[in-house]
Amino acid sequence: MYQCSSCGKKYRKMQGKCDICEEWNCIDEFNDSVTKPGSKVLEKDTKPASLSSIEVEDNIRYTSNISEIDRVLGGGFILGSSIVIGGEPGIGKSTLALQLGRLAKDNFKFMYFSGEESQKQVKLRAKRIGTNSDHMILSEDSTLEVIIRQIRHEKPSFVVIDSIHTIKSIEASSSIAGSVNQVTNCSNQLAELSRELNFTIILVGHITKEGIIAGPKVLEHLVDTILYFEKVDTGNLRILRTSKNRFGATDEIGIFNMTDKGLEEITDPTSLFISGKEEASIGSVISSTHEGTRPMLVEIQSLVSKPTISFGKRYSTGIENNRLNLLVAILEKYCDIKLSDKDIFISLTKGIKVKDTSNDLATAVAIYSSFKDLPISNANVFIGELGLSGEVKKIDNIEKRIKEVGRLGFKTCIVPKNSKNDIKGSTNGLDIKEIEHIREIKNLF
């Protein structure tokens, strides 16, 4: 049997293109074995229990002492949980996993299985980033049955598999490591083992050219948490995002800087995403976005110019193009400016990507400023979502955002109407102005 690694469709013979998802070169051999009558099947003999009678230990969640990771996970790791970390080659997945080896101590054994490097290579990298412990065990075995046997013998509290696409089960099938059958079988057995023995396991995974975890879709259902490591610019900045988390929110991000000593966490990222210019500038506006529980200031830059061809084009880095097209249409209708024959470029400092619609007002002001060649003070911060009728809508967590703006020393914050009522306590002398409709932005210059 053969199976598509993208959608899971099964075929009796090999073919180049999947009929369902229309992906090419994604069909691999799959061992579709069926349990025969009379064969022994190992089943768990568990008894149903009422919810109130189930006891949960108080220390089931523990921290990693890396606050950015703990933030993304919702407060730390969970005993018995399984986590997949994906990202481009060389982005820092293995470095991050190896840094977690600092957790190793008495009564907390850490096992690291490397299918891509030898023990000596891992040792050299661990030495470089300052991870060294007698309670950290390295292994270069990539056979599932051997790995399971070693885990049962050592009884670790934390296990890293680097990577799941290099692990092969001899008993599962004759297919190569990384195939649909191997990834599914190995991931399933390791996740089951982590729940049985109550240890945390991280499976380092490869990603496809589309930026998703390589392998069968079922892998995402087998594990508890899926993390993605991203590079946000051409430098050393890294962002850790979560797309699935059974034990926490999925809108948190962790920010790191890659150095010779490994990954350094950045707990106050605002200084990275604003230029710090004090003078007024054209097309450059500060906004306050919200990632999970953390408010963060970003700088939105706009350039409106004559088109290089017969019609204008839109190009955005950091904001979705569909959102940009919507904001351009709102500006044209309610601010009496013609943008359809202009090239419009939007960029966020450091190339960070945001989905928070509270950046609408700042983006619109940046476009208007560039179109009119009117400078706007960098001491101002704009927060608000735009509706299709041009109204500036109230947003969530306005008090947190404004207090962060005041803490950083900005002078003025422009917010949606009636937002002042939601603000309690000191704002460090911040002048808060309200705006009701997008047509009022001409009064801000």
PDB file of C-alpha atoms in Angstrom, residues 1-192:
ATOM      1  CA  MET A   1       0.000   0.000   0.000  1.00  0.00           C
ATOM      2  CA  TYR A   2       0.982   3.608  -0.574  1.00  0.00           C
ATOM      3  CA  GLN A   3      -0.133   6.766   1.227  1.00  0.00           C
ATOM      4  CA  CYS A   4      -0.026  10.520   0.570  1.00  0.00           C
ATOM      5  CA  SER A   5       2.044  12.326   3.203  1.00  0.00           C
ATOM      6  CA  SER A   6      -0.062  15.493   2.824  1.00  0.00           C
ATOM      7  CA  CYS A   7      -3.665  14.293   3.087  1.00  0.00           C
ATOM      8  CA  GLY A   8      -3.365  10.596   4.048  1.00  0.00           C
ATOM      9  CA  LYS A   9      -5.104   9.180   0.934  1.00  0.00           C
ATOM     10  CA  LYS A  10      -4.165   5.520   0.380  1.00  0.00           C
ATOM     11  CA  TYR A  11      -3.379   3.908  -2.989  1.00  0.00           C
ATOM     12  CA  ARG A  12      -2.809   0.328  -4.106  1.00  0.00           C
ATOM     13  CA  LYS A  13      -0.018   1.327  -6.478  1.00  0.00           C
ATOM     14  CA  MET A  14       2.547   4.082  -6.735  1.00  0.00           C
ATOM     15  CA  GLN A  15       1.698   7.298  -8.593  1.00  0.00           C
ATOM     16  CA  GLY A  16       3.328  10.702  -8.875  1.00  0.00           C
ATOM     17  CA  LYS A  17       0.401  12.979  -8.003  1.00  0.00           C
ATOM     18  CA  CYS A  18      -2.237  12.699  -5.288  1.00  0.00           C
ATOM     19  CA  ASP A  19      -5.803  12.767  -6.644  1.00  0.00           C
ATOM     20  CA  ILE A  20      -7.179  14.444  -3.514  1.00  0.00           C
ATOM     21  CA  CYS A  21      -4.745  17.232  -2.537  1.00  0.00           C
ATOM     22  CA  GLU A  22      -3.064  17.389  -5.995  1.00  0.00           C
ATOM     23  CA  GLU A  23       0.421  17.426  -4.467  1.00  0.00           C
ATOM     24  CA  TRP A  24       3.327  15.928  -6.425  1.00  0.00           C
ATOM     25  CA  ASN A  25       5.951  13.451  -5.141  1.00  0.00           C
ATOM     26  CA  CYS A  26       4.205  13.024  -1.793  1.00  0.00           C
ATOM     27  CA  ILE A  27       3.144   9.352  -2.030  1.00  0.00           C
ATOM     28  CA  ASP A  28       5.268   6.890  -0.073  1.00  0.00           C
ATOM     29  CA  GLU A  29       5.092   3.183   0.699  1.00  0.00           C
ATOM     30  CA  PHE A  30       2.845   2.428   3.663  1.00  0.00           C
ATOM     31  CA  ASN A  31       2.542  -0.826   5.607  1.00  0.00           C
ATOM     32  CA  ASP A  32      -1.223  -1.227   5.939  1.00  0.00           C
ATOM     33  CA  SER A  33      -1.078  -4.355   8.038  1.00  0.00           C
ATOM     34  CA  VAL A  34      -4.265  -5.658   9.597  1.00  0.00           C
ATOM     35  CA  THR A  35      -4.344  -7.694  12.796  1.00  0.00           C
ATOM     36  CA  LYS A  36      -5.124 -11.284  11.880  1.00  0.00           C
ATOM     37  CA  PRO A  37      -7.621 -13.416  13.809  1.00  0.00           C
ATOM     38  CA  GLY A  38      -5.941 -15.181  16.700  1.00  0.00           C
ATOM     39  CA  SER A  39      -3.063 -12.705  16.975  1.00  0.00           C
ATOM     40  CA  LYS A  40      -2.348 -11.111  20.343  1.00  0.00           C
ATOM     41  CA  VAL A  41      -3.204  -7.448  20.741  1.00  0.00           C
ATOM     42  CA  LEU A  42      -1.842  -5.544  23.714  1.00  0.00           C
ATOM     43  CA  GLU A  43      -4.601  -3.426  25.190  1.00  0.00           C
ATOM     44  CA  LYS A  44      -4.611  -1.158  28.202  1.00  0.00           C
ATOM     45  CA  ASP A  45      -6.810  -2.418  30.987  1.00  0.00           C
ATOM     46  CA  THR A  46      -8.077   0.915  32.293  1.00  0.00           C
ATOM     47  CA  LYS A  47     -11.242   1.406  34.302  1.00  0.00           C
ATOM     48  CA  PRO A  48     -13.599   4.353  33.809  1.00  0.00           C
ATOM     49  CA  ALA A  49     -13.523   6.879  36.650  1.00  0.00           C
ATOM     50  CA  SER A  50     -15.529   9.934  37.622  1.00  0.00           C
ATOM     51  CA  LEU A  51     -13.837  13.251  36.908  1.00  0.00           C
ATOM     52  CA  SER A  52     -13.825  14.310  40.561  1.00  0.00           C
ATOM     53  CA  SER A  53     -12.093  11.096  41.668  1.00  0.00           C
ATOM     54  CA  ILE A  54      -9.073  11.550  39.386  1.00  0.00           C
ATOM     55  CA  GLU A  55      -6.076  12.901  41.294  1.00  0.00           C
ATOM     56  CA  VAL A  56      -3.533  15.206  39.626  1.00  0.00           C
ATOM     57  CA  GLU A  57      -0.156  15.971  41.178  1.00  0.00           C
ATOM     58  CA  ASP A  58       0.542  19.594  42.097  1.00  0.00           C
ATOM     59  CA  ASN A  59       3.963  19.505  40.422  1.00  0.00           C
ATOM     60  CA  ILE A  60       2.751  18.197  37.051  1.00  0.00           C
ATOM     61  CA  ARG A  61       3.897  21.474  35.410  1.00  0.00           C
ATOM     62  CA  TYR A  62       7.486  22.650  35.807  1.00  0.00           C
ATOM     63  CA  THR A  63       9.465  25.557  34.382  1.00  0.00           C
ATOM     64  CA  SER A  64      12.517  25.404  32.135  1.00  0.00           C
ATOM     65  CA  ASN A  65      14.179  28.525  33.628  1.00  0.00           C
ATOM     66  CA  ILE A  66      13.966  30.000  30.104  1.00  0.00           C
ATOM     67  CA  SER A  67      11.094  32.447  30.487  1.00  0.00           C
ATOM     68  CA  GLU A  68      10.394  32.794  26.751  1.00  0.00           C
ATOM     69  CA  ILE A  69       9.859  29.035  26.373  1.00  0.00           C
ATOM     70  CA  ASP A  70       7.713  28.909  29.504  1.00  0.00           C
ATOM     71  CA  ARG A  71       5.621  31.793  28.138  1.00  0.00           C
ATOM     72  CA  VAL A  72       4.949  29.983  24.851  1.00  0.00           C
ATOM     73  CA  LEU A  73       4.050  26.728  26.617  1.00  0.00           C
ATOM     74  CA  GLY A  74       1.621  28.444  28.977  1.00  0.00           C
ATOM     75  CA  GLY A  75       3.756  28.339  32.112  1.00  0.00           C
ATOM     76  CA  GLY A  76       6.226  25.526  31.528  1.00  0.00           C
ATOM     77  CA  PHE A  77       6.435  21.868  30.551  1.00  0.00           C
ATOM     78  CA  ILE A  78       3.886  19.210  31.501  1.00  0.00           C
ATOM     79  CA  LEU A  79       4.993  15.772  32.700  1.00  0.00           C
ATOM     80  CA  GLY A  80       3.881  13.114  30.219  1.00  0.00           C
ATOM     81  CA  SER A  81       3.443  15.592  27.355  1.00  0.00           C
ATOM     82  CA  SER A  82       4.809  15.292  23.815  1.00  0.00           C
ATOM     83  CA  ILE A  83       6.061  18.308  21.850  1.00  0.00           C
ATOM     84  CA  VAL A  84       7.153  18.774  18.231  1.00  0.00           C
ATOM     85  CA  ILE A  85       9.543  21.608  17.308  1.00  0.00           C
ATOM     86  CA  GLY A  86       9.818  22.421  13.595  1.00  0.00           C
ATOM     87  CA  GLY A  87      11.824  24.950  11.623  1.00  0.00           C
ATOM     88  CA  GLU A  88      14.217  25.498   8.744  1.00  0.00           C
ATOM     89  CA  PRO A  89      17.647  23.803   8.788  1.00  0.00           C
ATOM     90  CA  GLY A  90      20.142  25.717  10.919  1.00  0.00           C
ATOM     91  CA  ILE A  91      17.560  27.940  12.588  1.00  0.00           C
ATOM     92  CA  GLY A  92      18.338  26.674  16.102  1.00  0.00           C
ATOM     93  CA  LYS A  93      15.979  23.766  16.856  1.00  0.00           C
ATOM     94  CA  SER A  94      18.749  21.471  18.081  1.00  0.00           C
ATOM     95  CA  THR A  95      20.434  24.325  19.950  1.00  0.00           C
ATOM     96  CA  LEU A  96      17.220  25.105  21.816  1.00  0.00           C
ATOM     97  CA  ALA A  97      16.657  21.435  22.651  1.00  0.00           C
ATOM     98  CA  LEU A  98      20.246  21.052  23.828  1.00  0.00           C
ATOM     99  CA  GLN A  99      20.010  24.158  26.024  1.00  0.00           C
ATOM    100  CA  LEU A 100      17.119  22.500  27.813  1.00  0.00           C
ATOM    101  CA  GLY A 101      19.706  19.970  28.962  1.00  0.00           C
ATOM    102  CA  ARG A 102      20.545  22.464  31.703  1.00  0.00           C
ATOM    103  CA  LEU A 103      17.457  21.087  33.435  1.00  0.00           C
ATOM    104  CA  ALA A 104      19.420  17.920  34.173  1.00  0.00           C
ATOM    105  CA  LYS A 105      20.170  17.492  37.869  1.00  0.00           C
ATOM    106  CA  ASP A 106      19.662  15.050  40.729  1.00  0.00           C
ATOM    107  CA  ASN A 107      16.315  13.280  40.360  1.00  0.00           C
ATOM    108  CA  PHE A 108      15.857  14.834  36.886  1.00  0.00           C
ATOM    109  CA  LYS A 109      17.623  12.774  34.234  1.00  0.00           C
ATOM    110  CA  PHE A 110      17.808  14.220  30.698  1.00  0.00           C
ATOM    111  CA  MET A 111      18.249  11.971  27.619  1.00  0.00           C
ATOM    112  CA  TYR A 112      19.220  13.319  24.187  1.00  0.00           C
ATOM    113  CA  PHE A 113      18.976  10.973  21.169  1.00  0.00           C
ATOM    114  CA  SER A 114      20.713  12.355  18.077  1.00  0.00           C
ATOM    115  CA  GLY A 115      20.107  10.669  14.745  1.00  0.00           C
ATOM    116  CA  GLU A 116      21.940  13.400  12.833  1.00  0.00           C
ATOM    117  CA  GLU A 117      25.137  13.869  14.867  1.00  0.00           C
ATOM    118  CA  SER A 118      27.575  11.675  16.744  1.00  0.00           C
ATOM    119  CA  GLN A 119      27.966  11.839  20.516  1.00  0.00           C
ATOM    120  CA  LYS A 120      31.244  13.752  20.125  1.00  0.00           C
ATOM    121  CA  GLN A 121      29.635  16.339  17.842  1.00  0.00           C
ATOM    122  CA  VAL A 122      26.784  16.871  20.292  1.00  0.00           C
ATOM    123  CA  LYS A 123      29.305  17.138  23.143  1.00  0.00           C
ATOM    124  CA  LEU A 124      31.228  19.892  21.301  1.00  0.00           C
ATOM    125  CA  ARG A 125      28.043  21.862  20.691  1.00  0.00           C
ATOM    126  CA  ALA A 126      26.890  21.384  24.281  1.00  0.00           C
ATOM    127  CA  LYS A 127      30.245  22.649  25.546  1.00  0.00           C
ATOM    128  CA  ARG A 128      29.997  25.735  23.331  1.00  0.00           C
ATOM    129  CA  ILE A 129      26.582  26.735  24.670  1.00  0.00           C
ATOM    130  CA  GLY A 130      27.393  25.900  28.282  1.00  0.00           C
ATOM    131  CA  THR A 131      25.356  22.727  28.740  1.00  0.00           C
ATOM    132  CA  ASN A 132      27.247  20.182  30.809  1.00  0.00           C
ATOM    133  CA  SER A 133      25.867  17.771  33.390  1.00  0.00           C
ATOM    134  CA  ASP A 134      26.530  14.278  34.677  1.00  0.00           C
ATOM    135  CA  HIS A 135      22.772  13.752  34.613  1.00  0.00           C
ATOM    136  CA  MET A 136      22.497  14.356  30.844  1.00  0.00           C
ATOM    137  CA  ILE A 137      22.779  11.190  28.744  1.00  0.00           C
ATOM    138  CA  LEU A 138      23.680  11.298  25.028  1.00  0.00           C
ATOM    139  CA  SER A 139      22.887   8.551  22.539  1.00  0.00           C
ATOM    140  CA  GLU A 140      23.230   8.336  18.761  1.00  0.00           C
ATOM    141  CA  ASP A 141      20.897   5.352  18.375  1.00  0.00           C
ATOM    142  CA  SER A 142      18.189   5.854  15.746  1.00  0.00           C
ATOM    143  CA  THR A 143      16.356   2.528  16.066  1.00  0.00           C
ATOM    144  CA  LEU A 144      13.029   2.916  17.841  1.00  0.00           C
ATOM    145  CA  GLU A 145      13.171  -0.393  19.697  1.00  0.00           C
ATOM    146  CA  VAL A 146      16.646   0.424  21.079  1.00  0.00           C
ATOM    147  CA  ILE A 147      15.532   3.930  22.102  1.00  0.00           C
ATOM    148  CA  ILE A 148      12.503   2.570  23.955  1.00  0.00           C
ATOM    149  CA  ARG A 149      14.638  -0.028  25.727  1.00  0.00           C
ATOM    150  CA  GLN A 150      17.141   2.630  26.841  1.00  0.00           C
ATOM    151  CA  ILE A 151      14.386   4.957  28.059  1.00  0.00           C
ATOM    152  CA  ARG A 152      12.795   2.189  30.113  1.00  0.00           C
ATOM    153  CA  HIS A 153      16.177   1.380  31.631  1.00  0.00           C
ATOM    154  CA  GLU A 154      17.276   4.959  32.431  1.00  0.00           C
ATOM    155  CA  LYS A 155      13.817   6.274  33.462  1.00  0.00           C
ATOM    156  CA  PRO A 156      14.491   9.919  32.439  1.00  0.00           C
ATOM    157  CA  SER A 157      12.315  12.936  33.217  1.00  0.00           C
ATOM    158  CA  PHE A 158      13.011  14.610  29.870  1.00  0.00           C
ATOM    159  CA  VAL A 159      13.767  13.136  26.417  1.00  0.00           C
ATOM    160  CA  VAL A 160      14.789  14.820  23.149  1.00  0.00           C
ATOM    161  CA  ILE A 161      14.598  12.982  19.802  1.00  0.00           C
ATOM    162  CA  ASP A 162      16.659  14.852  17.200  1.00  0.00           C
ATOM    163  CA  SER A 163      15.093  14.248  14.806  1.00  0.00           C
ATOM    164  CA  ILE A 164      11.932  12.159  14.487  1.00  0.00           C
ATOM    165  CA  HIS A 165      12.549  11.862  10.726  1.00  0.00           C
ATOM    166  CA  THR A 166      15.778   9.916  11.346  1.00  0.00           C
ATOM    167  CA  ILE A 167      14.183   7.296  13.623  1.00  0.00           C
ATOM    168  CA  LYS A 168      13.233   3.897  12.206  1.00  0.00           C
ATOM    169  CA  SER A 169      11.296   0.996  13.665  1.00  0.00           C
ATOM    170  CA  ILE A 170      12.501  -2.437  12.570  1.00  0.00           C
ATOM    171  CA  GLU A 171       9.220  -4.099  13.494  1.00  0.00           C
ATOM    172  CA  ALA A 172       6.949  -1.565  11.768  1.00  0.00           C
ATOM    173  CA  SER A 173       7.913  -2.058   8.113  1.00  0.00           C
ATOM    174  CA  SER A 174      10.771  -2.151   5.681  1.00  0.00           C
ATOM    175  CA  SER A 175      10.251   1.491   4.650  1.00  0.00           C
ATOM    176  CA  ILE A 176      13.018   4.025   5.167  1.00  0.00           C
ATOM    177  CA  ALA A 177      13.271   6.449   8.085  1.00  0.00           C
ATOM    178  CA  GLY A 178      11.187   9.569   7.521  1.00  0.00           C
ATOM    179  CA  SER A 179       8.474   7.807   5.509  1.00  0.00           C
ATOM    180  CA  VAL A 180       4.804   8.200   6.396  1.00  0.00           C
ATOM    181  CA  ASN A 181       4.601   4.818   8.084  1.00  0.00           C
ATOM    182  CA  GLN A 182       7.811   5.265  10.079  1.00  0.00           C
ATOM    183  CA  VAL A 183       7.038   8.800  11.302  1.00  0.00           C
ATOM    184  CA  THR A 184       3.500   7.828  12.294  1.00  0.00           C
ATOM    185  CA  ASN A 185       4.502   4.630  14.085  1.00  0.00           C
ATOM    186  CA  CYS A 186       7.563   6.065  15.865  1.00  0.00           C
ATOM    187  CA  SER A 187       5.765   9.238  16.986  1.00  0.00           C
ATOM    188  CA  ASN A 188       2.794   7.266  18.263  1.00  0.00           C
ATOM    189  CA  GLN A 189       4.903   4.828  20.287  1.00  0.00           C
ATOM    190  CA  LEU A 190       7.101   7.564  21.772  1.00  0.00           C
ATOM    191  CA  ALA A 191       4.092   9.710  22.725  1.00  0.00           C
ATOM    192  CA  GLU A 192       2.428   6.689  24.353  1.00  0.00           C
TER     193      GLU A 192
END
